[in-house]
PDB file of C-alpha atoms in Angstrom:
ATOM      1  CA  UNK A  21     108.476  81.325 119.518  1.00  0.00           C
ATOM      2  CA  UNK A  22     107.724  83.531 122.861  1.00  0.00           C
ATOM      3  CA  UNK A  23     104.593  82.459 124.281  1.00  0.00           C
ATOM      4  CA  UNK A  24     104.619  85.121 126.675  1.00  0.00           C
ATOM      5  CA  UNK A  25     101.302  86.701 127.352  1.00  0.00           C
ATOM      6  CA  UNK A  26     103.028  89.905 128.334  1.00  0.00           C
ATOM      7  CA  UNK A  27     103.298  91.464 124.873  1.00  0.00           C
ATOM      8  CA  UNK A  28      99.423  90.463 124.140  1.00  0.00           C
ATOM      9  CA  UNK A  29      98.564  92.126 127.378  1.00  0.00           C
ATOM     10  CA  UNK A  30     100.837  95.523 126.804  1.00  0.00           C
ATOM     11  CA  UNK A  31      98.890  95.625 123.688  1.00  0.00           C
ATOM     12  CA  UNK A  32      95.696  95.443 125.376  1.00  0.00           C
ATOM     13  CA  UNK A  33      95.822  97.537 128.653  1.00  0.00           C
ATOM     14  CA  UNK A  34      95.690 100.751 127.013  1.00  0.00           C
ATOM     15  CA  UNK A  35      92.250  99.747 125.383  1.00  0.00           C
ATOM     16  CA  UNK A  36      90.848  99.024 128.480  1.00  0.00           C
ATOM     17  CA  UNK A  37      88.297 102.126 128.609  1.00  0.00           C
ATOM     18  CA  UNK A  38      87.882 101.754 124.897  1.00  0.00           C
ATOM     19  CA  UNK A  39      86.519  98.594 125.607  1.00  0.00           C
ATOM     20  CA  UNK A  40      84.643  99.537 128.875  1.00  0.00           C
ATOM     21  CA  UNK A  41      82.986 102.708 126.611  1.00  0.00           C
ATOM     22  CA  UNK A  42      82.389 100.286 123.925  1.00  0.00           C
ATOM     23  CA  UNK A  43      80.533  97.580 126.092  1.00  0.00           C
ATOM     24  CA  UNK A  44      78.021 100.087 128.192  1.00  0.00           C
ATOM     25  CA  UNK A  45      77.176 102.205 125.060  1.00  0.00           C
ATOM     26  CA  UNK A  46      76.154  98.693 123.503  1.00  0.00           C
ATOM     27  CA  UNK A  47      74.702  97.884 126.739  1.00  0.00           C
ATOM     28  CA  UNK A  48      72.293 100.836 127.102  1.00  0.00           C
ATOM     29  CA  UNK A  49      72.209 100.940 123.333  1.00  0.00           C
ATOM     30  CA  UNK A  50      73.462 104.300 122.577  1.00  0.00           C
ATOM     31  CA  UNK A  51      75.777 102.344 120.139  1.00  0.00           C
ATOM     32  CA  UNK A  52      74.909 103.374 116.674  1.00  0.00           C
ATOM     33  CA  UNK A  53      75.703  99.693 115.881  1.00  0.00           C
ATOM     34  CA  UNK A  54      74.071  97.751 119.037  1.00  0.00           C
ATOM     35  CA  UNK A  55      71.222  97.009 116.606  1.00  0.00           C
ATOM     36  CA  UNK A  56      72.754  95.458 114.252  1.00  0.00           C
ATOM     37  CA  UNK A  57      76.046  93.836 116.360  1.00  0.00           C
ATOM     38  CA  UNK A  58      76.371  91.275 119.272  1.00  0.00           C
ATOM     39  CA  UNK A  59      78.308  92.777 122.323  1.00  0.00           C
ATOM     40  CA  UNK A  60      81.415  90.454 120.997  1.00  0.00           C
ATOM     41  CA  UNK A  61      81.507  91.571 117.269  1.00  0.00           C
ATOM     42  CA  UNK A  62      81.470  95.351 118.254  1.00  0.00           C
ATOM     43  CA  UNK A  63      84.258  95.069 121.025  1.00  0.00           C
ATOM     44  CA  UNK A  64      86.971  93.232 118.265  1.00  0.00           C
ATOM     45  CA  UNK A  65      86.103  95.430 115.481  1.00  0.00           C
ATOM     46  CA  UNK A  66      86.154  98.849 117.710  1.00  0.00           C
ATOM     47  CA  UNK A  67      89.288  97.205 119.548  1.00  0.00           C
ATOM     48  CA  UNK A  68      90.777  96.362 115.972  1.00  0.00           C
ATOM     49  CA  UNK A  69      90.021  99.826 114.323  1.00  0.00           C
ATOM     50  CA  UNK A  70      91.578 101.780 117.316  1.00  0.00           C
ATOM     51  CA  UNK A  71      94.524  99.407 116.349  1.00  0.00           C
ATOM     52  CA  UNK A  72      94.735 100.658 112.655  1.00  0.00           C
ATOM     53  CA  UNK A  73      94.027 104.100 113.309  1.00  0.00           C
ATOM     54  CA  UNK A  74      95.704 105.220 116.230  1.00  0.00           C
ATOM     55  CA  UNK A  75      99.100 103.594 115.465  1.00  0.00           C
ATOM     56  CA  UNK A  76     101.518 106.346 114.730  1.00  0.00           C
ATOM     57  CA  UNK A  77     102.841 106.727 110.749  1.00  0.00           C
ATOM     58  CA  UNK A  78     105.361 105.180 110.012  1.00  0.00           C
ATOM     59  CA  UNK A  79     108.409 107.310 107.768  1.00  0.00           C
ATOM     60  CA  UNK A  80     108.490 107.152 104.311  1.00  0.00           C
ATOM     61  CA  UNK A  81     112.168 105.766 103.792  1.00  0.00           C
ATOM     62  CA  UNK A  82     111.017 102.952 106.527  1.00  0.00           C
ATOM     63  CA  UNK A  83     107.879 101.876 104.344  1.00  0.00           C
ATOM     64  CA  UNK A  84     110.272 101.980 101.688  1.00  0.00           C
ATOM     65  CA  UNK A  85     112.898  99.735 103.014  1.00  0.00           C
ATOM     66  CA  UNK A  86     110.034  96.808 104.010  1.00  0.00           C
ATOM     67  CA  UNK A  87     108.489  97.073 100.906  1.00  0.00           C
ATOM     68  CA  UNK A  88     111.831  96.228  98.749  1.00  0.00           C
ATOM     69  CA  UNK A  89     113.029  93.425  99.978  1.00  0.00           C
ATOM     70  CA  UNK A  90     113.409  91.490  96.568  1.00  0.00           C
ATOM     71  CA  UNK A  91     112.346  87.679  97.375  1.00  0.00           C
ATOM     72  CA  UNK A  92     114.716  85.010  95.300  1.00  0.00           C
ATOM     73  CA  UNK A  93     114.683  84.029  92.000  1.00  0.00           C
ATOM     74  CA  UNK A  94     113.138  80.720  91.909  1.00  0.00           C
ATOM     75  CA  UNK A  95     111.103  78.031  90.152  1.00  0.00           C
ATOM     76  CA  UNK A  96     109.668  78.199  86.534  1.00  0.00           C
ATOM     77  CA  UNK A  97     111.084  82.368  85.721  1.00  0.00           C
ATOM     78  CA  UNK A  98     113.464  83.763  83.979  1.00  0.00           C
ATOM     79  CA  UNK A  99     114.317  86.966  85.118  1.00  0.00           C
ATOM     80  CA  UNK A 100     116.754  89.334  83.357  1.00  0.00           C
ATOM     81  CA  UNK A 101     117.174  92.986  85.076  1.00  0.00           C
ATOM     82  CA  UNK A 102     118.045  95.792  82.551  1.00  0.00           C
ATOM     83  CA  UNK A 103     118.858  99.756  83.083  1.00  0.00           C
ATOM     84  CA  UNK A 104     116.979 101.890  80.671  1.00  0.00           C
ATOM     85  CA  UNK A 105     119.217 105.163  80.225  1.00  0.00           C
ATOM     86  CA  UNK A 106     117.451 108.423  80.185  1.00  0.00           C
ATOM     87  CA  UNK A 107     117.095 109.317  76.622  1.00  0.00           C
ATOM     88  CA  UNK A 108     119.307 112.120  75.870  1.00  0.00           C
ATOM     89  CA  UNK A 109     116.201 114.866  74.244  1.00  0.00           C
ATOM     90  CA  UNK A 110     113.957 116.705  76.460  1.00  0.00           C
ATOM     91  CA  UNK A 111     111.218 117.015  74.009  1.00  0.00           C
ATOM     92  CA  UNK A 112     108.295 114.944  75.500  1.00  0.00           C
ATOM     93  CA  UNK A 113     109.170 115.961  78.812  1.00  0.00           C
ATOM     94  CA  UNK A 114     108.931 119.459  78.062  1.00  0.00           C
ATOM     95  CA  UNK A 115     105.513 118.766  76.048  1.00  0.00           C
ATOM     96  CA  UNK A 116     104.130 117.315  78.615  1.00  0.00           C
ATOM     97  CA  UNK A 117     104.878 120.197  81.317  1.00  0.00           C
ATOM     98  CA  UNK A 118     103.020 122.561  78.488  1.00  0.00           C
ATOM     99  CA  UNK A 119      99.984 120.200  78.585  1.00  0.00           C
ATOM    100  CA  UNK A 120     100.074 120.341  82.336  1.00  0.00           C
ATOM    101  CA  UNK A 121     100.207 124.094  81.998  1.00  0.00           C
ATOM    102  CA  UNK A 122      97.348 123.851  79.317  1.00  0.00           C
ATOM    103  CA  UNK A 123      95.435 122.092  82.200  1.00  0.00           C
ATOM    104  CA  UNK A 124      95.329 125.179  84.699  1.00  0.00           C
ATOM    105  CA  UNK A 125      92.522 127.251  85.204  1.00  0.00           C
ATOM    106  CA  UNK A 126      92.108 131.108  86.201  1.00  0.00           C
ATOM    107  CA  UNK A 127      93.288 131.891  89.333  1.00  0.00           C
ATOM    108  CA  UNK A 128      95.278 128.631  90.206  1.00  0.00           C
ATOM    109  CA  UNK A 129      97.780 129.705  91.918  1.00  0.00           C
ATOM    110  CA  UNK A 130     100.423 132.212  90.830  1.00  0.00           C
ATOM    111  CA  UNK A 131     101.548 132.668  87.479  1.00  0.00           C
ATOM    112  CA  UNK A 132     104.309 130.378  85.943  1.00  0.00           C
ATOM    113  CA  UNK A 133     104.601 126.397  86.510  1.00  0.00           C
ATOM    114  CA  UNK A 134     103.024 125.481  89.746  1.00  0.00           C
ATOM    115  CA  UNK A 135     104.790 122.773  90.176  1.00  0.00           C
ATOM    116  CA  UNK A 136     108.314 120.953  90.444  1.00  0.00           C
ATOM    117  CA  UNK A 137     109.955 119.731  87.358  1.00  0.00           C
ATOM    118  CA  UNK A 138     111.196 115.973  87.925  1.00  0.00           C
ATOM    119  CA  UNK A 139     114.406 115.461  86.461  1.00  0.00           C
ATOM    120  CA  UNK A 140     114.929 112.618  84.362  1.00  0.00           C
ATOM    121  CA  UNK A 141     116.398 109.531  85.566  1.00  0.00           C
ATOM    122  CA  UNK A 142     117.558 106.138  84.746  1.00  0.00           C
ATOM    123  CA  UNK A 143     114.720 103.521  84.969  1.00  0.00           C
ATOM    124  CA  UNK A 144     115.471  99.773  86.367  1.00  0.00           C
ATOM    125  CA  UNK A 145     113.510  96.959  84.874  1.00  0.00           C
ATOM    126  CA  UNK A 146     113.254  93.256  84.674  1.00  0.00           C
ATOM    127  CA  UNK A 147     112.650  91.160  81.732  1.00  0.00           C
ATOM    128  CA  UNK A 148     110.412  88.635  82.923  1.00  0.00           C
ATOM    129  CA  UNK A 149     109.509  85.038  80.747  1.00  0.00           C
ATOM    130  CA  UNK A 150     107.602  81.719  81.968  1.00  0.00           C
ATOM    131  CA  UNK A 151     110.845  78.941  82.320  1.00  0.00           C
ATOM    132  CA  UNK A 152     109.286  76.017  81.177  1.00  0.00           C
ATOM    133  CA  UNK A 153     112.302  73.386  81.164  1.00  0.00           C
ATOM    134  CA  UNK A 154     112.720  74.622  85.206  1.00  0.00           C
ATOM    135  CA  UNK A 155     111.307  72.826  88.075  1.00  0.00           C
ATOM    136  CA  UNK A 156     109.472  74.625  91.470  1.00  0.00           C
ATOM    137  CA  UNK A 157     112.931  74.094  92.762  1.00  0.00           C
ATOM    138  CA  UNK A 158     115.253  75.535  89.660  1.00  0.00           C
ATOM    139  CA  UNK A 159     117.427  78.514  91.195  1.00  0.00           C
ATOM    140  CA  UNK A 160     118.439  81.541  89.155  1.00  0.00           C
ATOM    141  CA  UNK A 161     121.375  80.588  86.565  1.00  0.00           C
ATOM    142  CA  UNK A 162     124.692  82.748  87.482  1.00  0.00           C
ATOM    143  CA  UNK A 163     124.820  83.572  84.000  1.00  0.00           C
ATOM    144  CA  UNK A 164     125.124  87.662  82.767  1.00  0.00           C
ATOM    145  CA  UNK A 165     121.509  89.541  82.197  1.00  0.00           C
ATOM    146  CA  UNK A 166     122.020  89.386  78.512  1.00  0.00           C
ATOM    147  CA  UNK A 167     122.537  85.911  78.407  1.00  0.00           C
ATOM    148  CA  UNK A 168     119.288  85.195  80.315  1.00  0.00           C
ATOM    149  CA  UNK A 169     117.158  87.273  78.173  1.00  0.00           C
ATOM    150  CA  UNK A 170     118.707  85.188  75.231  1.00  0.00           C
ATOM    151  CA  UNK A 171     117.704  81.870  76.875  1.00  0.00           C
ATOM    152  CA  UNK A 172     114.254  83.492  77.850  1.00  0.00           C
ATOM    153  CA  UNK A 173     113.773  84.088  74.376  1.00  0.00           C
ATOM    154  CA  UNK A 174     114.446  80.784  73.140  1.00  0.00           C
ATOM    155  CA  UNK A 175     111.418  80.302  75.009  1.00  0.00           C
ATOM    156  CA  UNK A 176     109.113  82.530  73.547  1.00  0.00           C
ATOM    157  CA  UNK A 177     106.974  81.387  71.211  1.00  0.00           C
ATOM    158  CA  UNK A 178     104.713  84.479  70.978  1.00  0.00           C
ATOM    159  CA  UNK A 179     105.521  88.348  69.899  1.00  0.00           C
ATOM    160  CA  UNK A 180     103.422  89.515  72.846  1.00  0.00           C
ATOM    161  CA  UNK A 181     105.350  91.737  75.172  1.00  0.00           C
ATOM    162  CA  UNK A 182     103.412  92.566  77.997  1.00  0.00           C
ATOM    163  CA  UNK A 183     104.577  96.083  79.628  1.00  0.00           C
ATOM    164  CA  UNK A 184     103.982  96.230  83.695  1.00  0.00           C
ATOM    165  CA  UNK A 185     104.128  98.522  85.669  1.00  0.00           C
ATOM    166  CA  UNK A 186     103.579  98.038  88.542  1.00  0.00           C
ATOM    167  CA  UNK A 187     101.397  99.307  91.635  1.00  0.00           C
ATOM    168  CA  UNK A 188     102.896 100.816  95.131  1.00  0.00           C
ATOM    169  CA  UNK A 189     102.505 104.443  94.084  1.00  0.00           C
ATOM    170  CA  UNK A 190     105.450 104.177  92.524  1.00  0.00           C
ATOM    171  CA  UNK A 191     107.431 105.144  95.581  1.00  0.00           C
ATOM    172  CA  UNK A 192     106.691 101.904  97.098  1.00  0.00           C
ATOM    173  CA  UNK A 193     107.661  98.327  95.855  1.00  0.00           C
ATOM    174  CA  UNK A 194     110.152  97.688  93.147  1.00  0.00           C
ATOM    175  CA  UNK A 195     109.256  95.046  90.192  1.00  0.00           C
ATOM    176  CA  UNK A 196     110.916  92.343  91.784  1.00  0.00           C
ATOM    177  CA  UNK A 197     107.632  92.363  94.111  1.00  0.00           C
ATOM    178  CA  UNK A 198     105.246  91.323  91.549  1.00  0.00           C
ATOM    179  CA  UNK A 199     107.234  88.454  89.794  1.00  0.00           C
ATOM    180  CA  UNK A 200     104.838  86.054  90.181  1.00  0.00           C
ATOM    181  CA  UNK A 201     102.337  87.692  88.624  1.00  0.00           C
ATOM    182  CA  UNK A 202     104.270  88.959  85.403  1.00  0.00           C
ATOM    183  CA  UNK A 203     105.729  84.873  85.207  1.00  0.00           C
ATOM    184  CA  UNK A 204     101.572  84.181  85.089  1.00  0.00           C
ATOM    185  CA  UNK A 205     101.417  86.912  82.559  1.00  0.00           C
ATOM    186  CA  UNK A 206     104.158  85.712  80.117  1.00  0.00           C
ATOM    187  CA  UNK A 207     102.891  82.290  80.689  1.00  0.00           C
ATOM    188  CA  UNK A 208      99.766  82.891  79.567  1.00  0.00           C
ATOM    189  CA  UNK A 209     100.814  85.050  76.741  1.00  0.00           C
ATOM    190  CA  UNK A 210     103.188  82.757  75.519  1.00  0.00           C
ATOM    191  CA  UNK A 211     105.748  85.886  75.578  1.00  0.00           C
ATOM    192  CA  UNK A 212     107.448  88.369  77.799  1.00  0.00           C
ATOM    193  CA  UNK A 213     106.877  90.756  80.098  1.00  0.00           C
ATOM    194  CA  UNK A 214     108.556  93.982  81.058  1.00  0.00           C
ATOM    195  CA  UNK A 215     108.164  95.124  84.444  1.00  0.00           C
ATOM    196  CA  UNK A 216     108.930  98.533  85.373  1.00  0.00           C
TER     197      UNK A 216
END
């Protein structure tokens, strides 16, 4: 580990008037917070803040890539990835661009849909039960998908399905981010969960 003060104090130098400004408006109480903060509480949260804010945004496909890195299968899960095939009629879809239509007011915008039409896709999920013959230490089984989700639901002693999907803003995070908590779910259902 670098012990280095250097990065700590590239990090810092540019704050240096932030944290001048910050300690005479305190000072001569001009703060709109010297009543209520000590001199020390307002530099780290004005020094912090000026962290969060002025740090440039990062690119989509680069939020993307941190956020999907899938941790091991491990401990008391059974986990048991599927592909669910777009279905083959456009019905729904097309009912619900009508009801998004039906939503519109006068004067929204020009006439015709006022918006993109997703195509549809292919959805990845997981089928997710509690392992309760595993240890913490149990590793997946290198046995096919199907074959997992038969041994999960030897396991299942409930006809609760539990469907998940999860948060991320759906552009973010994949379901193999929020294992533990569907493994809690199924667990405590006694069933399954699917996580989308």
């Amino acid at each position: 580990m670098d012990t280095s003060p250097l990065p700590m104090l590239k990090a810092i130098l540019p704050k240096v008037p932030l944290i001048g400004k910050t300690a005479i408006s305190h000072a001569l109480g001009f703060s709109e917070h010297s009543q209520y903060w000590d001199l020390r509480t307002e530099l780290i949260i004005n020094v912090l803040r000026s962290f969060i804010n002025d740090s440039p945004p990062r690119p989509l496909s680069q939020l993307q890539r941190m956020s999907l890195k899938a941790p091991e299968v491990k401990g008391r899960i059974w986990v048991s990835r599927i592909m669910m095939e777009k279905p083959q009629e456009d019905d729904v879809r097309q009912k619900l661009f009508k009801a998004i239509e039906g939503l519109r007011e006068e004067g929204d915008g020009a006439a015709g849909r006022g918006f993109t039409e997703p195509e549809l896709r292919d959805v990845e999920a997981e089928w997710v039960g509690y392992r309760a013959g595993a240890t913490k230490a149990s590793v997946e089984l290198r046995i096919p998908d199907k074959q997992k989700y038969e041994e999960m639901m030897k396991e299942v002693e409930s006809p609760t399905t539990v469907l998940y999907l999860h948060g991320g803003a759906y552009y973010l995070m994949d379901p193999a981010t929020h294992r533990p908590t569907t493994k809690k779910l199924a667990k405590l259902t006694k069933g399954r969960c699917l996580s989308v």
